[in-house]
Amino acid sequence: MEVRANSDTQAMKQLPKLKSLLKKYRQVKTMQTGLLQLSELASTVTNITSFYQALESVIKSLLITDSFHIVLLNSQRQLSLAYSHNTREQRLFEHLEQQQWQRCLTGLVFEEGEPLHCSSAERMALARAEKISLYGSPCVDWLGVPLYRGHQIIGVIALKSYDEKLYFDDRDCQLLEFVAEHLVTAIDRVRSRELLEQNIRQRTQKLTETNQKLQQEIAERQKAVKTHKALLAISELSAAGQKIDCFYHSLHKEVASILSATNLYIALYSVEESQFTFPYYQDEKLTKPSARKLSNGLTELVIKFGQPILISKGKICRLNESGELDTQPFTLNYPKEKLPQAWLGCPLIEHDNIIGVLAIQHYHDADAYQESDIELIRFVSRHIASAIMRKKAEADAQHNKDMLEKLVSQRTQELQATNLNLRMQIEERKKAEQQLFFEAHHDALTKLPNRAMFADRLSYAIKHVKRHPKHRFAVLFIDLDRFKMINDTLGHHAGDEFLIEIARRLSECVRDNDILARLGGDEFVILLDSLQSQDDVEEIASRIINSIAQPFELEGNVLHSNASIGIALCNHHYNNTNEVLRDADAAMYQAKSLGRGRYVFFDESMREQLIASMTLEQELRVAIQEQQFELHYQQISDLELSSTIGFEALLRWQHPSKGLLTPSEFLFMAEETGMILEIESWVIAQVCQQLKDWQHHEEYQHAFVGINLSGRHLTQTNQLNALIGEIKHNTIEPERLILEFNESAFSQHTELALKGLKKLKEFGVKLALDDYGAGLSSFNFLYNYPFEFIKLDRSLIRSLNNNSENIALIKALHELGERFGYRLVAEGIESQEVLEQLQKAGCDFGQGYHINRPCKIAKKSETIVTPRKALA
């Protein structure tokens, strides 16, 4: 018992110690629990505000009060309230400025960096000492410790007790310091997690925004692709050959692919009739309306504004002229039961003219169409308008085509008959055109190519030579001898047959690639193409001459002819066909002058002759115009009486550079060109004027004047009449004129010439046969022609000294003259011996250098006779 009592006594002594240990254990456990909670909070809580709110329970479990506040340094290095759990001072703490925190107990702890336990009395003492400023309601006890991050103070945690039974002790101070030490770590961890979470949220938000933008861009791009596909399909629809109803239905389908267009209609606007027609109308409530006049509807609003409009939620949204959206209230007096929730319409414009309206509407969703759809439908409507107009044009064209086909079908039978007749006419016309073309390019008689066709082929050959210098060609100019005689003797029909036979023979002489043509009359030309050498040309020319030389049988007559050929070889200097034909023609005339029946190649000397001839012709025309001629008179004397009976007027040309020229130097050109008639007209006028001047001259008042004239006056009636008229005009004494003609004037047209001579004889002039004895000297001229004088040629007179037979001939001619009534005149008497022989032979008259040299006769005024104007 006693032992037990001792044990109990000892136990009783240990009980306070055990209670103290138990209390410490409990405190330690509570502290551990609080720190675990603090650590768990730092690990789990991501929001600092939540952390502070959860901190309340930890503080309350560890300390005697749960009224506390935490102040931390901000980014400006100023103290600011981080958290406060104090119902009394909550509103005050929230409105304290940074400078006020510096002046209170909290600021004092921060400045000193040491824990501070301050009772109410001590607080007042510090305030009186102006170390702090008092804020808020008074507290019973105040405990604050600094918050360190390493060695740097970052804030203060402070406790307040408003219960007079509750005071803070050293254990509370130690405990608060211990909490403060772990609190900074917990705050940093929570803030780091909060910052991390915030960064994650920001990144997530950015990614979300980026994704939304990307999704929006994708949606817009997909919408743009859809729009592009729809527009492309709309364009293809207008080109497709489907009917107009199917076209509108397909159009609706494409619009519905990019917009909510279950209800869609197209209204076409007619300005002339001021009405709408609805070629397409698809609506879930209404049926397709018939054509109507303009009224007070939604479609009319589009026409009024001329821009796309969106009607939704009691507002009208449209594009103004500047392209910006303009919103205004919907005030149209329109039945609400018929008004859709959303209505989108756009004008269809073609060439700045509104042709209709495209409209889509939604009866259930006011947000079915957005403002962005206004621009979209305007864009789509442009393509739809173009497609509708193209389709309408195609439909109109198809309608017209159908009508035309119907009309054509009705007239088919008539046209078939007409067409048959027309085909026959066309065939006939083709034949006529072919014939006309043939006739235009071929000679009608010989069927050979004519001048035009030959010139065309020759022009091509000239151009070909310029491109291909090694290519060679030649032109043969062929003139036929005796053709005029055949034509005049046997008639034109025989002449035509002769030319046809000539064409046949020439065709046999040329090659297939050569061109044979007839220029006209008896002139033929040949283009020899693709020549190898000049020998080819000579061979063909010889073949032609031999072929033409063969006899011709025409109407029972055997005839002969020859060909004179002029040849012009290709030359790079030739520029046109006229130059080639000119040179070939010149060579042909050279061949004729050399004796006919031959060929001559053109050379430059012929060109010089041509130039000389052209120059002479031109100068001769100038001489006639400027009257460069003059007359020299040679006396004609009576050989028996030695007296002057008259003169022969001899023509001279006073050339400006060559001096005085005799007729032999230029008269042949005057004959060829016809200028001889103008010159002779001038001579007649001058001689008649001279006869007038001699009327008052005693010696020559009865003298005769002889004039040499061309035979043209005798064979051409109009020229003969003109000659007689000129003589009448210039003199009243035609009997004093002796008109002299040589034998060539009668050689071809004897009958015409004889009639002309007789007419001149009847007129009163005297006639003389000139140059008798130089040519054929037919006796026919002596007794059948009315000549009063026969002028013996100077060649006959000069031969008298060496040929006595010619003296006997002159005697015989003199005796015939006494019988037939003509007198002999000897020309070219140049010696006394010849003069005496002529006197013995009985020649009546004579002239020559021995008797008198030709000279100009001066007028009374001593002026030289100058020619008057000569006719061309």
PDB file of C-alpha atoms in Angstrom, residues 86-333:
ATOM      1  CA  ASN A  86     -10.200  42.332 -40.383  1.00  0.00           C
ATOM      2  CA  THR A  87     -13.891  43.088 -40.406  1.00  0.00           C
ATOM      3  CA  ARG A  88     -13.398  46.327 -38.482  1.00  0.00           C
ATOM      4  CA  GLU A  89     -10.645  47.816 -40.581  1.00  0.00           C
ATOM      5  CA  GLN A  90     -11.388  46.224 -43.981  1.00  0.00           C
ATOM      6  CA  ARG A  91     -12.691  49.369 -45.669  1.00  0.00           C
ATOM      7  CA  LEU A  92      -9.994  51.514 -44.041  1.00  0.00           C
ATOM      8  CA  PHE A  93      -7.187  49.237 -45.219  1.00  0.00           C
ATOM      9  CA  GLU A  94      -8.530  49.257 -48.776  1.00  0.00           C
ATOM     10  CA  HIS A  95      -8.321  53.067 -48.890  1.00  0.00           C
ATOM     11  CA  LEU A  96      -4.949  53.579 -47.213  1.00  0.00           C
ATOM     12  CA  GLU A  97      -2.422  55.088 -49.536  1.00  0.00           C
ATOM     13  CA  GLN A  98       1.127  53.900 -49.897  1.00  0.00           C
ATOM     14  CA  GLN A  99       2.569  56.818 -47.899  1.00  0.00           C
ATOM     15  CA  GLN A 100       0.148  56.051 -45.009  1.00  0.00           C
ATOM     16  CA  TRP A 101       1.402  52.473 -44.757  1.00  0.00           C
ATOM     17  CA  GLN A 102       4.860  53.880 -44.302  1.00  0.00           C
ATOM     18  CA  ARG A 103       3.688  55.976 -41.299  1.00  0.00           C
ATOM     19  CA  CYS A 104       1.942  53.204 -39.361  1.00  0.00           C
ATOM     20  CA  LEU A 105       3.194  50.294 -37.194  1.00  0.00           C
ATOM     21  CA  THR A 106       3.448  48.139 -40.316  1.00  0.00           C
ATOM     22  CA  GLY A 107       5.800  50.677 -41.892  1.00  0.00           C
ATOM     23  CA  LEU A 108       7.831  50.780 -38.674  1.00  0.00           C
ATOM     24  CA  VAL A 109       8.343  46.966 -38.816  1.00  0.00           C
ATOM     25  CA  PHE A 110       9.320  47.249 -42.468  1.00  0.00           C
ATOM     26  CA  GLU A 111      11.824  50.017 -41.778  1.00  0.00           C
ATOM     27  CA  GLU A 112      13.454  48.308 -38.780  1.00  0.00           C
ATOM     28  CA  GLY A 113      13.266  44.836 -40.249  1.00  0.00           C
ATOM     29  CA  GLU A 114      12.510  43.360 -36.817  1.00  0.00           C
ATOM     30  CA  PRO A 115       9.391  41.854 -35.198  1.00  0.00           C
ATOM     31  CA  LEU A 116       7.336  44.342 -33.209  1.00  0.00           C
ATOM     32  CA  HIS A 117       4.982  43.521 -30.283  1.00  0.00           C
ATOM     33  CA  CYS A 118       3.071  46.622 -29.337  1.00  0.00           C
ATOM     34  CA  SER A 119       0.312  47.073 -26.772  1.00  0.00           C
ATOM     35  CA  SER A 120      -2.314  49.761 -26.999  1.00  0.00           C
ATOM     36  CA  ALA A 121      -0.376  51.988 -24.592  1.00  0.00           C
ATOM     37  CA  GLU A 122       2.871  51.504 -26.468  1.00  0.00           C
ATOM     38  CA  ARG A 123       1.083  52.324 -29.754  1.00  0.00           C
ATOM     39  CA  MET A 124      -0.162  55.590 -28.286  1.00  0.00           C
ATOM     40  CA  ALA A 125       3.320  56.392 -26.987  1.00  0.00           C
ATOM     41  CA  LEU A 126       4.806  55.864 -30.432  1.00  0.00           C
ATOM     42  CA  ALA A 127       2.148  58.081 -31.883  1.00  0.00           C
ATOM     43  CA  ARG A 128       2.849  60.815 -29.361  1.00  0.00           C
ATOM     44  CA  ALA A 129       6.519  60.498 -30.200  1.00  0.00           C
ATOM     45  CA  GLU A 130       5.418  61.043 -33.871  1.00  0.00           C
ATOM     46  CA  LYS A 131       7.071  57.850 -34.921  1.00  0.00           C
ATOM     47  CA  ILE A 132       3.821  56.594 -36.325  1.00  0.00           C
ATOM     48  CA  SER A 133       0.422  57.870 -37.336  1.00  0.00           C
ATOM     49  CA  LEU A 134      -2.753  56.357 -35.986  1.00  0.00           C
ATOM     50  CA  TYR A 135      -5.205  54.902 -38.448  1.00  0.00           C
ATOM     51  CA  GLY A 136      -8.362  52.991 -37.707  1.00  0.00           C
ATOM     52  CA  SER A 137      -9.887  51.894 -34.419  1.00  0.00           C
ATOM     53  CA  PRO A 138      -7.656  51.138 -31.405  1.00  0.00           C
ATOM     54  CA  CYS A 139      -6.667  47.526 -30.784  1.00  0.00           C
ATOM     55  CA  VAL A 140      -5.785  45.736 -27.479  1.00  0.00           C
ATOM     56  CA  ASP A 141      -2.602  44.178 -28.777  1.00  0.00           C
ATOM     57  CA  TRP A 142      -0.613  44.307 -32.082  1.00  0.00           C
ATOM     58  CA  LEU A 143       2.065  41.917 -33.376  1.00  0.00           C
ATOM     59  CA  GLY A 144       3.974  42.286 -36.613  1.00  0.00           C
ATOM     60  CA  VAL A 145       6.932  40.495 -38.212  1.00  0.00           C
ATOM     61  CA  PRO A 146       8.817  41.280 -41.422  1.00  0.00           C
ATOM     62  CA  LEU A 147       8.608  39.037 -44.518  1.00  0.00           C
ATOM     63  CA  TYR A 148      12.007  38.170 -45.964  1.00  0.00           C
ATOM     64  CA  ARG A 149      12.961  36.687 -49.313  1.00  0.00           C
ATOM     65  CA  GLY A 150      16.466  35.644 -48.550  1.00  0.00           C
ATOM     66  CA  HIS A 151      18.075  38.731 -47.048  1.00  0.00           C
ATOM     67  CA  GLN A 152      15.686  41.181 -48.645  1.00  0.00           C
ATOM     68  CA  ILE A 153      12.588  42.370 -46.855  1.00  0.00           C
ATOM     69  CA  ILE A 154       9.559  42.359 -49.094  1.00  0.00           C
ATOM     70  CA  GLY A 155       6.672  43.076 -46.689  1.00  0.00           C
ATOM     71  CA  VAL A 156       5.043  42.683 -43.298  1.00  0.00           C
ATOM     72  CA  ILE A 157       2.423  40.376 -41.744  1.00  0.00           C
ATOM     73  CA  ALA A 158       0.657  41.813 -38.667  1.00  0.00           C
ATOM     74  CA  LEU A 159      -1.890  40.495 -36.117  1.00  0.00           C
ATOM     75  CA  LYS A 160      -4.435  42.551 -34.139  1.00  0.00           C
ATOM     76  CA  SER A 161      -6.359  41.598 -31.024  1.00  0.00           C
ATOM     77  CA  TYR A 162      -9.461  43.538 -30.074  1.00  0.00           C
ATOM     78  CA  ASP A 163     -10.263  41.224 -27.110  1.00  0.00           C
ATOM     79  CA  GLU A 164      -8.907  42.410 -23.757  1.00  0.00           C
ATOM     80  CA  LYS A 165      -8.561  38.790 -22.718  1.00  0.00           C
ATOM     81  CA  LEU A 166      -6.303  37.935 -25.608  1.00  0.00           C
ATOM     82  CA  TYR A 167      -2.721  39.121 -25.690  1.00  0.00           C
ATOM     83  CA  PHE A 168       0.213  38.017 -27.748  1.00  0.00           C
ATOM     84  CA  ASP A 169       3.242  36.452 -26.108  1.00  0.00           C
ATOM     85  CA  ASP A 170       6.690  35.417 -27.243  1.00  0.00           C
ATOM     86  CA  ARG A 171       5.403  32.053 -28.413  1.00  0.00           C
ATOM     87  CA  ASP A 172       2.978  33.881 -30.733  1.00  0.00           C
ATOM     88  CA  CYS A 173       5.820  36.033 -31.959  1.00  0.00           C
ATOM     89  CA  GLN A 174       7.992  32.991 -32.634  1.00  0.00           C
ATOM     90  CA  LEU A 175       5.117  31.190 -34.234  1.00  0.00           C
ATOM     91  CA  LEU A 176       4.297  34.205 -36.432  1.00  0.00           C
ATOM     92  CA  GLU A 177       7.950  34.473 -37.432  1.00  0.00           C
ATOM     93  CA  PHE A 178       7.933  30.813 -38.306  1.00  0.00           C
ATOM     94  CA  VAL A 179       4.752  31.301 -40.403  1.00  0.00           C
ATOM     95  CA  ALA A 180       6.246  34.407 -42.035  1.00  0.00           C
ATOM     96  CA  GLU A 181       9.335  32.456 -42.987  1.00  0.00           C
ATOM     97  CA  HIS A 182       7.241  29.822 -44.817  1.00  0.00           C
ATOM     98  CA  LEU A 183       4.645  32.344 -45.987  1.00  0.00           C
ATOM     99  CA  VAL A 184       7.035  34.121 -48.361  1.00  0.00           C
ATOM    100  CA  THR A 185       7.954  30.795 -49.950  1.00  0.00           C
ATOM    101  CA  ALA A 186       4.291  29.880 -50.214  1.00  0.00           C
ATOM    102  CA  ILE A 187       3.389  33.288 -51.655  1.00  0.00           C
ATOM    103  CA  ASP A 188       6.200  33.036 -54.236  1.00  0.00           C
ATOM    104  CA  ARG A 189       5.107  29.537 -55.189  1.00  0.00           C
ATOM    105  CA  VAL A 190       1.471  30.583 -55.526  1.00  0.00           C
ATOM    106  CA  ARG A 191       2.402  33.714 -57.429  1.00  0.00           C
ATOM    107  CA  SER A 192       4.703  31.725 -59.722  1.00  0.00           C
ATOM    108  CA  ARG A 193       1.930  29.221 -60.293  1.00  0.00           C
ATOM    109  CA  GLU A 194      -0.544  32.055 -60.728  1.00  0.00           C
ATOM    110  CA  LEU A 195       1.812  33.793 -63.205  1.00  0.00           C
ATOM    111  CA  LEU A 196       2.331  30.502 -64.986  1.00  0.00           C
ATOM    112  CA  GLU A 197      -1.385  29.896 -65.105  1.00  0.00           C
ATOM    113  CA  GLN A 198      -1.875  33.472 -66.256  1.00  0.00           C
ATOM    114  CA  ASN A 199       0.724  32.999 -68.995  1.00  0.00           C
ATOM    115  CA  ILE A 200      -0.902  29.730 -69.942  1.00  0.00           C
ATOM    116  CA  ARG A 201      -4.291  31.424 -70.050  1.00  0.00           C
ATOM    117  CA  GLN A 202      -2.857  34.300 -72.127  1.00  0.00           C
ATOM    118  CA  ARG A 203      -1.128  31.896 -74.488  1.00  0.00           C
ATOM    119  CA  THR A 204      -4.273  29.801 -74.631  1.00  0.00           C
ATOM    120  CA  GLN A 205      -6.317  32.931 -75.297  1.00  0.00           C
ATOM    121  CA  LYS A 206      -3.909  34.051 -78.022  1.00  0.00           C
ATOM    122  CA  LEU A 207      -3.924  30.617 -79.557  1.00  0.00           C
ATOM    123  CA  THR A 208      -7.691  30.570 -79.323  1.00  0.00           C
ATOM    124  CA  GLU A 209      -7.922  33.996 -80.946  1.00  0.00           C
ATOM    125  CA  THR A 210      -5.417  32.976 -83.619  1.00  0.00           C
ATOM    126  CA  ASN A 211      -7.329  29.782 -84.209  1.00  0.00           C
ATOM    127  CA  GLN A 212     -10.567  31.731 -84.430  1.00  0.00           C
ATOM    128  CA  LYS A 213      -8.997  34.128 -86.940  1.00  0.00           C
ATOM    129  CA  LEU A 214      -7.603  31.207 -88.874  1.00  0.00           C
ATOM    130  CA  GLN A 215     -10.973  29.504 -88.807  1.00  0.00           C
ATOM    131  CA  GLN A 216     -12.532  32.777 -89.944  1.00  0.00           C
ATOM    132  CA  GLU A 217     -10.004  33.139 -92.755  1.00  0.00           C
ATOM    133  CA  ILE A 218     -10.569  29.520 -93.730  1.00  0.00           C
ATOM    134  CA  ALA A 219     -14.287  30.129 -93.693  1.00  0.00           C
ATOM    135  CA  GLU A 220     -13.876  33.317 -95.739  1.00  0.00           C
ATOM    136  CA  ARG A 221     -11.552  31.553 -98.154  1.00  0.00           C
ATOM    137  CA  GLN A 222     -13.931  28.642 -98.462  1.00  0.00           C
ATOM    138  CA  LYS A 223     -16.696  31.139 -99.002  1.00  0.00           C
ATOM    139  CA  ALA A 224     -14.575  32.929-101.646  1.00  0.00           C
ATOM    140  CA  VAL A 225     -13.856  29.593-103.342  1.00  0.00           C
ATOM    141  CA  LYS A 226     -17.540  28.777-103.253  1.00  0.00           C
ATOM    142  CA  THR A 227     -18.313  32.224-104.633  1.00  0.00           C
ATOM    143  CA  HIS A 228     -15.715  31.827-107.378  1.00  0.00           C
ATOM    144  CA  LYS A 229     -17.047  28.379-108.267  1.00  0.00           C
ATOM    145  CA  ALA A 230     -20.558  29.748-108.273  1.00  0.00           C
ATOM    146  CA  LEU A 231     -19.600  32.681-110.521  1.00  0.00           C
ATOM    147  CA  LEU A 232     -17.726  30.340-112.841  1.00  0.00           C
ATOM    148  CA  ALA A 233     -20.730  28.037-112.928  1.00  0.00           C
ATOM    149  CA  ILE A 234     -22.977  31.042-113.658  1.00  0.00           C
ATOM    150  CA  SER A 235     -20.744  32.029-116.581  1.00  0.00           C
ATOM    151  CA  GLU A 236     -20.784  28.454-117.862  1.00  0.00           C
ATOM    152  CA  LEU A 237     -24.558  28.342-117.502  1.00  0.00           C
ATOM    153  CA  SER A 238     -24.951  31.248-119.913  1.00  0.00           C
ATOM    154  CA  ALA A 239     -22.859  29.368-122.457  1.00  0.00           C
ATOM    155  CA  ALA A 240     -24.684  26.066-121.975  1.00  0.00           C
ATOM    156  CA  GLY A 241     -27.373  25.189-124.441  1.00  0.00           C
ATOM    157  CA  GLN A 242     -30.155  24.567-121.926  1.00  0.00           C
ATOM    158  CA  LYS A 243     -33.582  26.096-121.954  1.00  0.00           C
ATOM    159  CA  ILE A 244     -34.256  29.343-120.144  1.00  0.00           C
ATOM    160  CA  ASP A 245     -36.309  27.699-117.328  1.00  0.00           C
ATOM    161  CA  CYS A 246     -33.519  25.211-116.638  1.00  0.00           C
ATOM    162  CA  PHE A 247     -31.051  28.070-116.767  1.00  0.00           C
ATOM    163  CA  TYR A 248     -32.882  29.999-114.012  1.00  0.00           C
ATOM    164  CA  HIS A 249     -33.224  26.848-111.901  1.00  0.00           C
ATOM    165  CA  SER A 250     -29.473  26.161-112.199  1.00  0.00           C
ATOM    166  CA  LEU A 251     -28.830  29.801-111.392  1.00  0.00           C
ATOM    167  CA  HIS A 252     -30.868  29.461-108.202  1.00  0.00           C
ATOM    168  CA  LYS A 253     -28.881  26.376-107.244  1.00  0.00           C
ATOM    169  CA  GLU A 254     -25.554  28.211-107.609  1.00  0.00           C
ATOM    170  CA  VAL A 255     -26.718  31.226-105.582  1.00  0.00           C
ATOM    171  CA  ALA A 256     -27.985  28.863-102.832  1.00  0.00           C
ATOM    172  CA  SER A 257     -24.489  27.386-102.589  1.00  0.00           C
ATOM    173  CA  ILE A 258     -23.109  30.678-101.209  1.00  0.00           C
ATOM    174  CA  LEU A 259     -26.166  32.299 -99.569  1.00  0.00           C
ATOM    175  CA  SER A 260     -29.278  31.151 -97.769  1.00  0.00           C
ATOM    176  CA  ALA A 261     -31.456  31.319-100.841  1.00  0.00           C
ATOM    177  CA  THR A 262     -34.328  28.869-100.420  1.00  0.00           C
ATOM    178  CA  ASN A 263     -36.637  31.671-101.472  1.00  0.00           C
ATOM    179  CA  LEU A 264     -35.331  33.444-104.561  1.00  0.00           C
ATOM    180  CA  TYR A 265     -36.899  35.320-107.411  1.00  0.00           C
ATOM    181  CA  ILE A 266     -35.749  37.311-110.437  1.00  0.00           C
ATOM    182  CA  ALA A 267     -37.780  40.305-111.562  1.00  0.00           C
ATOM    183  CA  LEU A 268     -37.017  41.828-114.967  1.00  0.00           C
ATOM    184  CA  TYR A 269     -37.715  45.546-115.262  1.00  0.00           C
ATOM    185  CA  SER A 270     -39.150  47.163-118.401  1.00  0.00           C
ATOM    186  CA  VAL A 271     -38.639  50.932-118.482  1.00  0.00           C
ATOM    187  CA  GLU A 272     -40.918  51.413-121.497  1.00  0.00           C
ATOM    188  CA  GLU A 273     -43.844  49.514-119.968  1.00  0.00           C
ATOM    189  CA  SER A 274     -42.960  50.460-116.348  1.00  0.00           C
ATOM    190  CA  GLN A 275     -43.609  46.941-115.081  1.00  0.00           C
ATOM    191  CA  PHE A 276     -41.982  43.842-113.629  1.00  0.00           C
ATOM    192  CA  THR A 277     -42.048  40.367-115.120  1.00  0.00           C
ATOM    193  CA  PHE A 278     -40.995  37.361-113.086  1.00  0.00           C
ATOM    194  CA  PRO A 279     -39.285  34.771-115.278  1.00  0.00           C
ATOM    195  CA  TYR A 280     -38.260  32.844-112.133  1.00  0.00           C
ATOM    196  CA  TYR A 281     -39.954  32.782-108.716  1.00  0.00           C
ATOM    197  CA  GLN A 282     -39.246  30.149-106.045  1.00  0.00           C
ATOM    198  CA  ASP A 283     -40.871  30.746-102.646  1.00  0.00           C
ATOM    199  CA  GLU A 284     -42.036  28.473 -99.806  1.00  0.00           C
ATOM    200  CA  LYS A 285     -45.142  30.569 -99.119  1.00  0.00           C
ATOM    201  CA  LEU A 286     -46.087  32.479-102.265  1.00  0.00           C
ATOM    202  CA  THR A 287     -46.792  31.362-105.805  1.00  0.00           C
ATOM    203  CA  LYS A 288     -45.205  32.905-108.882  1.00  0.00           C
ATOM    204  CA  PRO A 289     -46.861  36.292-109.564  1.00  0.00           C
ATOM    205  CA  SER A 290     -47.829  37.498-113.002  1.00  0.00           C
ATOM    206  CA  ALA A 291     -46.386  40.627-114.613  1.00  0.00           C
ATOM    207  CA  ARG A 292     -47.328  43.768-112.679  1.00  0.00           C
ATOM    208  CA  LYS A 293     -46.917  47.496-112.811  1.00  0.00           C
ATOM    209  CA  LEU A 294     -44.521  49.249-110.425  1.00  0.00           C
ATOM    210  CA  SER A 295     -46.111  49.771-106.989  1.00  0.00           C
ATOM    211  CA  ASN A 296     -44.966  50.188-103.389  1.00  0.00           C
ATOM    212  CA  GLY A 297     -43.081  46.930-102.849  1.00  0.00           C
ATOM    213  CA  LEU A 298     -39.666  45.776-101.720  1.00  0.00           C
ATOM    214  CA  THR A 299     -38.532  45.188-105.288  1.00  0.00           C
ATOM    215  CA  GLU A 300     -39.296  48.825-106.132  1.00  0.00           C
ATOM    216  CA  LEU A 301     -36.996  49.944-103.299  1.00  0.00           C
ATOM    217  CA  VAL A 302     -34.043  48.372-105.105  1.00  0.00           C
ATOM    218  CA  ILE A 303     -34.991  50.203-108.300  1.00  0.00           C
ATOM    219  CA  LYS A 304     -35.368  53.435-106.296  1.00  0.00           C
ATOM    220  CA  PHE A 305     -31.986  53.234-104.556  1.00  0.00           C
ATOM    221  CA  GLY A 306     -30.150  51.557-107.446  1.00  0.00           C
ATOM    222  CA  GLN A 307     -28.059  49.722-104.870  1.00  0.00           C
ATOM    223  CA  PRO A 308     -28.326  46.379-103.005  1.00  0.00           C
ATOM    224  CA  ILE A 309     -30.378  46.630 -99.789  1.00  0.00           C
ATOM    225  CA  LEU A 310     -30.810  44.421 -96.716  1.00  0.00           C
ATOM    226  CA  ILE A 311     -34.062  44.607 -94.749  1.00  0.00           C
ATOM    227  CA  SER A 312     -33.950  43.013 -91.296  1.00  0.00           C
ATOM    228  CA  LYS A 313     -35.087  43.831 -87.749  1.00  0.00           C
ATOM    229  CA  GLY A 314     -36.977  46.924 -88.863  1.00  0.00           C
ATOM    230  CA  LYS A 315     -33.974  48.477 -90.591  1.00  0.00           C
ATOM    231  CA  ILE A 316     -32.780  49.003 -94.140  1.00  0.00           C
ATOM    232  CA  CYS A 317     -29.059  48.654 -94.718  1.00  0.00           C
ATOM    233  CA  ARG A 318     -27.728  49.690 -98.123  1.00  0.00           C
ATOM    234  CA  LEU A 319     -24.549  50.799 -99.849  1.00  0.00           C
ATOM    235  CA  ASN A 320     -24.361  54.509-100.557  1.00  0.00           C
ATOM    236  CA  GLU A 321     -22.601  56.106-103.520  1.00  0.00           C
ATOM    237  CA  SER A 322     -19.238  56.102-101.721  1.00  0.00           C
ATOM    238  CA  GLY A 323     -19.507  52.342-101.121  1.00  0.00           C
ATOM    239  CA  GLU A 324     -20.152  52.685 -97.360  1.00  0.00           C
ATOM    240  CA  LEU A 325     -23.027  51.054 -95.494  1.00  0.00           C
ATOM    241  CA  ASP A 326     -25.916  53.335 -94.647  1.00  0.00           C
ATOM    242  CA  THR A 327     -28.560  52.169 -92.163  1.00  0.00           C
ATOM    243  CA  GLN A 328     -31.988  53.754 -91.719  1.00  0.00           C
ATOM    244  CA  PRO A 329     -35.339  52.702 -90.280  1.00  0.00           C
ATOM    245  CA  PHE A 330     -37.671  50.645 -92.447  1.00  0.00           C
ATOM    246  CA  THR A 331     -40.659  52.965 -92.870  1.00  0.00           C
ATOM    247  CA  LEU A 332     -42.307  51.429 -95.927  1.00  0.00           C
ATOM    248  CA  ASN A 333     -46.011  50.816 -95.476  1.00  0.00           C
TER     249      ASN A 333
END
